[in-house]
Coordinates of N, CA and C and ligand atoms in Angstrom, one line a residue:
M14 N 0.9 -1.2 0.0 CA 0.0 0.0 0.0 C 0.9 1.3 0.0
T15 N 0.5 2.3 -0.7 CA 1.3 3.5 -0.8 C 1.3 4.2 0.6
A16 N 2.3 5.0 0.8 CA 2.4 5.8 2.1 C 1.2 6.6 2.3
S17 N 0.6 7.1 1.3 CA -0.6 8.0 1.4 C -1.8 7.3 2.2
K18 N -1.7 6.0 2.3 CA -2.8 5.3 3.0 C -2.3 4.7 4.3
R19 N -1.1 4.9 4.6 CA -0.5 4.3 5.8 C -0.6 5.3 7.0
I20 N -1.1 4.8 8.1 CA -1.2 5.6 9.3 C -0.5 4.9 10.4
V21 N 0.5 5.6 11.0 CA 1.2 5.0 12.1 C 0.4 5.2 13.4
L22 N 0.4 4.2 14.3 CA -0.3 4.3 15.6 C 0.7 3.9 16.7
S23 N 0.7 4.7 17.8 CA 1.5 4.3 18.9 C 0.8 4.9 20.2
S24 N 1.3 4.4 21.3 CA 0.7 4.8 22.6 C 1.7 4.4 23.7
D25 N 1.3 4.8 24.9 CA 2.0 4.2 26.1 C 1.1 3.2 26.6
H26 N 1.4 2.7 27.8 CA 0.6 1.6 28.5 C -0.9 2.0 28.8
A27 N -1.1 3.4 28.9 CA -2.4 3.8 29.3 C -3.5 3.7 28.2
A28 N -3.0 3.4 27.0 CA -4.0 3.6 25.9 C -3.9 2.4 24.9
I29 N -3.4 1.3 25.3 CA -3.2 0.2 24.4 C -4.6 -0.3 23.8
A30 N -5.6 -0.5 24.6 CA -6.8 -1.0 24.1 C -7.5 0.0 23.1
M31 N -7.5 1.2 23.5 CA -8.1 2.2 22.6 C -7.3 2.3 21.3
R32 N -6.0 2.2 21.4 CA -5.2 2.3 20.1 C -5.5 1.1 19.2
Q33 N -5.7 -0.1 19.8 CA -6.0 -1.3 19.0 C -7.4 -1.2 18.4
T34 N -8.3 -0.6 19.1 CA -9.7 -0.4 18.6 C -9.6 0.6 17.4
I35 N -8.8 1.6 17.6 CA -8.7 2.6 16.5 C -8.0 2.0 15.2
A36 N -7.1 1.1 15.5 CA -6.4 0.4 14.4 C -7.4 -0.4 13.6
R37 N -8.2 -1.1 14.3 CA -9.2 -2.0 13.6 C -10.2 -1.1 12.8
H38 N -10.6 0.0 13.5 CA -11.6 0.9 12.9 C -11.0 1.5 11.6
I39 N -9.8 2.0 11.6 CA -9.3 2.6 10.3 C -9.0 1.6 9.3
E40 N -8.6 0.4 9.7 CA -8.4 -0.7 8.7 C -9.7 -1.0 8.0
A41 N -10.8 -1.0 8.7 CA -12.1 -1.3 8.1 C -12.5 -0.2 7.1
Q42 N -11.8 1.0 7.2 CA -12.1 2.1 6.3 C -11.2 2.1 5.1
G43 N -10.2 1.1 5.1 CA -9.3 1.0 3.9 C -8.0 1.6 4.1
W44 N -7.7 2.2 5.3 CA -6.4 2.6 5.6 C -5.5 1.4 6.0
E45 N -4.2 1.6 5.9 CA -3.3 0.6 6.5 C -2.8 1.1 7.8
A46 N -3.2 0.4 8.9 CA -2.7 0.8 10.2 C -1.4 0.2 10.5
V47 N -0.4 1.1 10.7 CA 1.0 0.6 11.0 C 1.1 0.8 12.5
D48 N 0.7 -0.2 13.3 CA 0.7 -0.2 14.7 C 2.0 -0.6 15.3
I49 N 2.8 0.4 15.8 CA 4.1 0.1 16.3 C 4.1 -0.2 17.8
G50 N 3.0 -0.4 18.4 CA 2.9 -0.9 19.8 C 3.0 0.3 20.8
P51 N 3.2 -0.1 22.0 CA 3.6 -1.4 22.6 C 2.3 -2.3 22.7
V52 N 2.5 -3.6 22.9 CA 1.4 -4.5 23.0 C 1.2 -5.1 24.4
T53 N 2.2 -5.0 25.2 CA 2.1 -5.5 26.6 C 1.9 -4.3 27.6
P54 N 1.2 -4.6 28.7 CA 0.7 -3.6 29.5 C 1.7 -3.0 30.5
E55 N 2.9 -3.4 30.5 CA 3.9 -2.8 31.5 C 4.0 -1.3 31.3
S56 N 4.3 -0.6 32.4 CA 4.4 0.8 32.4 C 5.6 1.2 31.4
T57 N 5.4 2.2 30.6 CA 6.4 2.5 29.7 C 6.5 4.1 29.6
H58 N 7.3 4.6 28.7 CA 7.6 6.0 28.6 C 7.0 6.6 27.3
Y59 N 6.0 7.5 27.5 CA 5.3 8.0 26.3 C 6.3 8.8 25.4
P60 N 7.4 9.4 25.8 CA 8.2 10.1 24.8 C 8.8 9.2 23.8
L61 N 9.2 8.0 24.2 CA 9.7 7.0 23.3 C 8.8 6.7 22.1
H62 N 7.5 6.5 22.5 CA 6.5 6.1 21.5 C 6.0 7.3 20.7
G63 N 6.0 8.5 21.3 CA 5.6 9.7 20.5 C 6.7 9.9 19.4
K64 N 7.9 9.8 19.8 CA 9.1 10.1 18.9 C 9.1 9.0 17.8
A65 N 8.9 7.8 18.1 CA 9.0 6.7 17.1 C 7.9 6.9 16.1
A66 N 6.7 7.2 16.5 CA 5.6 7.4 15.6 C 5.8 8.6 14.7
A67 N 6.3 9.7 15.4 CA 6.5 10.9 14.6 C 7.6 10.7 13.5
E68 N 8.6 9.9 13.8 CA 9.6 9.7 12.9 C 9.1 9.0 11.6
K69 N 8.1 8.1 11.8 CA 7.5 7.4 10.7 C 6.8 8.4 9.8
V70 N 6.2 9.4 10.3 CA 5.5 10.4 9.5 C 6.5 11.4 8.9
A71 N 7.5 11.8 9.7 CA 8.4 12.8 9.2 C 9.3 12.2 8.1
S72 N 9.5 10.9 8.1 CA 10.3 10.3 7.1 C 9.5 10.0 5.8
G73 N 8.2 10.1 5.9 CA 7.4 9.9 4.7 C 6.9 8.4 4.6
D74 N 7.3 7.6 5.6 CA 6.9 6.2 5.5 C 5.4 6.1 5.8
C75 N 4.8 7.0 6.6 CA 3.4 7.0 6.8 C 2.9 8.4 6.5
A76 N 1.7 8.5 6.1 CA 1.1 9.9 5.7 C 0.7 10.6 7.0
L77 N 0.2 9.9 7.9 CA -0.4 10.5 9.1 C -0.1 9.6 10.3
G78 N -0.3 10.1 11.5 CA -0.1 9.4 12.7 C -1.1 9.6 13.8
I79 N -1.4 8.6 14.6 CA -2.3 8.8 15.7 C -1.6 8.2 16.9
V80 N -1.5 9.1 17.9 CA -0.8 8.7 19.2 C -1.7 8.9 20.4
L81 N -1.5 8.1 21.4 CA -2.3 8.2 22.6 C -1.5 8.0 23.8
C82 N -1.9 8.6 24.9 CA -1.4 8.3 26.2 C -2.6 8.6 27.1
G83 N -2.4 8.7 28.4 CA -3.5 8.9 29.4 C -4.3 10.1 29.1
T84 N -3.5 11.2 29.0 CA -4.2 12.5 28.7 C -4.1 12.9 27.2
G85 N -3.2 12.3 26.5 CA -2.9 12.8 25.1 C -1.9 13.9 25.1
Q86 N -1.6 14.4 26.2 CA -0.7 15.6 26.2 C 0.8 15.3 26.1
G87 N 1.2 14.4 26.9 CA 2.7 14.1 26.9 C 3.2 13.6 25.6
I88 N 2.4 12.6 25.0 CA 2.8 12.0 23.7 C 2.7 13.0 22.6
M89 N 1.8 13.9 22.7 CA 1.7 15.0 21.7 C 2.9 15.9 21.8
M90 N 3.3 16.3 23.0 CA 4.5 17.1 23.2 C 5.7 16.4 22.6
A91 N 5.9 15.1 22.8 CA 7.0 14.4 22.3 C 7.0 14.3 20.8
A92 N 5.8 14.1 20.2 CA 5.7 14.0 18.7 C 6.1 15.4 18.1
N93 N 5.7 16.4 18.7 CA 5.9 17.8 18.2 C 7.4 18.2 18.2
K94 N 8.2 17.4 18.9 CA 9.7 17.7 19.0 C 10.4 17.3 17.7
V95 N 9.7 16.4 16.9 CA 10.3 15.9 15.6 C 10.0 17.0 14.5
S96 N 11.0 17.4 13.8 CA 10.9 18.4 12.8 C 9.9 17.9 11.7
G97 N 9.0 18.8 11.4 CA 8.0 18.5 10.4 C 6.7 18.0 10.9
I98 N 6.6 17.7 12.2 CA 5.4 17.2 12.8 C 4.5 18.3 13.4
R99 N 3.3 18.2 13.0 CA 2.2 19.1 13.6 C 1.2 18.2 14.2
C100 N 1.3 18.0 15.5 CA 0.4 17.1 16.2 C -0.5 17.8 17.2
G101 N -1.8 17.6 17.1 CA -2.7 18.3 18.0 C -3.5 17.3 18.9
V102 N -3.7 17.6 20.1 CA -4.5 16.7 21.0 C -5.9 17.2 20.9
C103 N -6.9 16.3 20.7 CA -8.3 16.7 20.5 C -9.2 15.9 21.4
F104 N -10.2 16.6 21.9 CA -11.2 16.0 22.7 C -12.6 16.2 22.1
D105 N -12.7 16.8 20.9 CA -13.9 17.0 20.2 C -13.7 16.9 18.7
T106 N -14.8 16.7 18.0 CA -14.6 16.5 16.6 C -14.4 17.8 15.8
F107 N -14.9 18.9 16.3 CA -14.6 20.2 15.7 C -13.1 20.5 15.6
S108 N -12.4 20.3 16.7 CA -11.0 20.6 16.7 C -10.3 19.6 15.8
A109 N -10.7 18.4 15.8 CA -10.0 17.4 15.0 C -10.1 17.7 13.5
R110 N -11.3 18.3 13.1 CA -11.5 18.7 11.7 C -10.6 20.0 11.4
M111 N -10.6 20.9 12.4 CA -9.9 22.1 12.2 C -8.4 22.0 12.1
I112 N -7.8 21.1 12.9 CA -6.4 20.9 12.9 C -5.9 20.4 11.5
R113 N -6.8 19.7 10.8 CA -6.4 19.3 9.4 C -6.7 20.5 8.5
Q114 N -7.8 21.1 8.6 CA -8.2 22.1 7.6 C -7.3 23.4 7.7
H115 N -7.0 23.8 8.9 CA -6.3 25.1 9.1 C -4.8 24.9 9.5
N116 N -4.5 23.8 10.2 CA -3.1 23.7 10.7 C -2.3 22.6 10.0
D117 N -3.0 21.9 9.0 CA -2.3 20.8 8.3 C -1.7 19.8 9.2
A118 N -2.4 19.5 10.3 CA -1.8 18.6 11.3 C -1.6 17.2 10.6
N119 N -0.4 16.7 10.9 CA -0.2 15.3 10.3 C -0.2 14.2 11.4
M120 N -0.5 14.7 12.6 CA -0.7 13.7 13.7 C -1.8 14.1 14.6
L121 N -2.5 13.2 15.1 CA -3.6 13.4 16.1 C -3.2 12.7 17.4
S122 N -3.4 13.4 18.5 CA -3.2 12.8 19.8 C -4.5 12.7 20.6
L123 N -4.7 11.6 21.3 CA -5.9 11.3 22.1 C -5.6 10.9 23.5
G124 N -6.4 11.3 24.4 CA -6.2 10.9 25.8 C -7.2 9.8 26.2
A125 N -6.7 8.6 26.4 CA -7.5 7.5 26.7 C -8.1 7.5 28.1
R126 N -7.6 8.3 29.0 CA -8.2 8.4 30.3 C -9.1 9.6 30.4
V127 N -9.3 10.3 29.3 CA -10.1 11.5 29.3 C -11.4 11.3 28.5
I128 N -11.3 10.6 27.4 CA -12.5 10.4 26.5 C -12.8 8.9 26.4
G129 N -14.0 8.6 26.0 CA -14.4 7.2 25.8 C -14.1 6.8 24.3
E130 N -14.3 5.5 24.1 CA -14.0 4.9 22.8 C -14.8 5.5 21.7
E131 N -16.1 5.6 21.9 CA -17.0 6.1 20.8 C -16.6 7.5 20.4
L132 N -16.3 8.4 21.3 CA -15.9 9.7 21.0 C -14.5 9.7 20.3
A133 N -13.6 8.8 20.8 CA -12.3 8.7 20.2 C -12.4 8.3 18.7
L134 N -13.3 7.4 18.4 CA -13.5 7.0 17.0 C -14.1 8.1 16.2
S135 N -15.0 8.9 16.7 CA -15.6 10.0 16.0 C -14.5 11.1 15.7
I136 N -13.7 11.3 16.7 CA -12.6 12.3 16.5 C -11.6 11.8 15.4
V137 N -11.3 10.5 15.4 CA -10.5 10.0 14.4 C -11.1 10.2 13.0
D138 N -12.4 9.9 12.9 CA -13.1 10.0 11.6 C -13.1 11.5 11.2
A139 N -13.3 12.4 12.1 CA -13.3 13.8 11.7 C -11.9 14.3 11.2
F140 N -10.9 13.8 11.9 CA -9.5 14.1 11.5 C -9.2 13.5 10.1
L141 N -9.5 12.3 9.9 CA -9.2 11.6 8.6 C -10.1 12.1 7.5
G142 N -11.2 12.6 7.8 CA -12.2 13.0 6.8 C -12.0 14.5 6.3
A143 N -11.1 15.2 7.0 CA -10.9 16.6 6.6 C -9.6 16.8 5.8
E144 N -9.5 17.9 5.0 CA -8.4 18.1 4.2 C -7.9 19.6 4.5
F145 N -6.6 19.7 4.3 CA -6.0 21.0 4.5 C -6.5 22.0 3.4
E146 N -6.9 23.2 3.8 CA -7.4 24.2 2.9 C -6.4 25.0 2.2
G147 N -5.2 25.0 2.6 CA -4.1 25.8 2.0 C -4.4 27.3 2.1
G148 N -3.9 28.0 1.0 CA -4.1 29.5 1.0 C -3.5 30.2 2.2
R149 N -4.2 31.0 2.8 CA -3.6 31.8 4.0 C -3.1 30.9 5.1
H150 N -3.7 29.7 5.2 CA -3.3 28.8 6.2 C -1.9 28.2 5.9
A151 N -1.6 28.1 4.6 CA -0.3 27.5 4.2 C 0.8 28.5 4.7
T152 N 0.5 29.8 4.5 CA 1.5 30.8 5.0 C 1.8 30.6 6.5
R153 N 0.7 30.4 7.2 CA 0.9 30.3 8.7 C 1.5 29.0 9.1
V154 N 1.2 28.0 8.4 CA 1.8 26.7 8.8 C 3.3 26.7 8.5
A155 N 3.7 27.4 7.4 CA 5.1 27.5 7.0 C 5.8 28.2 8.1
M156 N 5.2 29.2 8.7 CA 5.8 30.0 9.8 C 6.0 29.2 11.1
I157 N 5.4 28.1 11.2 CA 5.6 27.2 12.4 C 7.0 26.7 12.4
E158 N 7.5 26.3 11.3 CA 8.9 25.7 11.2 C 9.9 26.7 10.8
G159 N 9.5 27.6 9.9 CA 10.5 28.5 9.3 C 10.6 29.8 10.1
P160 N 11.4 30.7 9.7 CA 11.5 32.0 10.3 C 10.2 32.8 10.1
A161 N 9.7 33.5 11.0 CA 8.5 34.3 10.9 C 8.8 35.4 9.8
A162 N 7.7 35.6 9.0 CA 7.9 36.6 7.9 C 8.0 38.0 8.5
Ligands
LIG20 C1 1.0 7.7 32.4 O1 0.7 7.4 33.8 C2 0.6 9.1 32.0 O2 1.4 10.0 32.7 C3 0.7 9.2 30.5 O3 -0.1 8.3 29.9 C4 0.3 10.5 30.0 O4 -1.0 10.9 30.4 C5 1.2 11.6 29.9 O5 1.0 12.7 29.4

């Protein structure tokens, strides 16, 4: 499958079940879920998993990424340390749509201890169903990584 249909997923120990549910959900929609774990429930370190997932997106191996931890905050911070990554944590579908349309987010972060599974799946659908609008938003997105105009 081409990189444009590949979505990397990762999490820490707090979100394994939700991550696996999301992987099945997006596979059923025709995406390829590149689930890089972890699979066992031992306590682990979200920065490792955020960085590993972000590198898959930054390298072009995967088009998009979905990461999860207890709050969605720590793993989002770790992902955003990788150059080229724009990862937003979302607790509602409006934000999930907007981070694609206006911020060209290439990663979504979710908090498995904050939201339930049904809402998480709706947020994923909103994120994957939206497209970057470009135009004035492209200027602003470029300013995130490059020097301010
Ligand atoms: C793990 O206990 C927890 O700190 C982690 O999943 C996450 O919420 C960090 O941001």
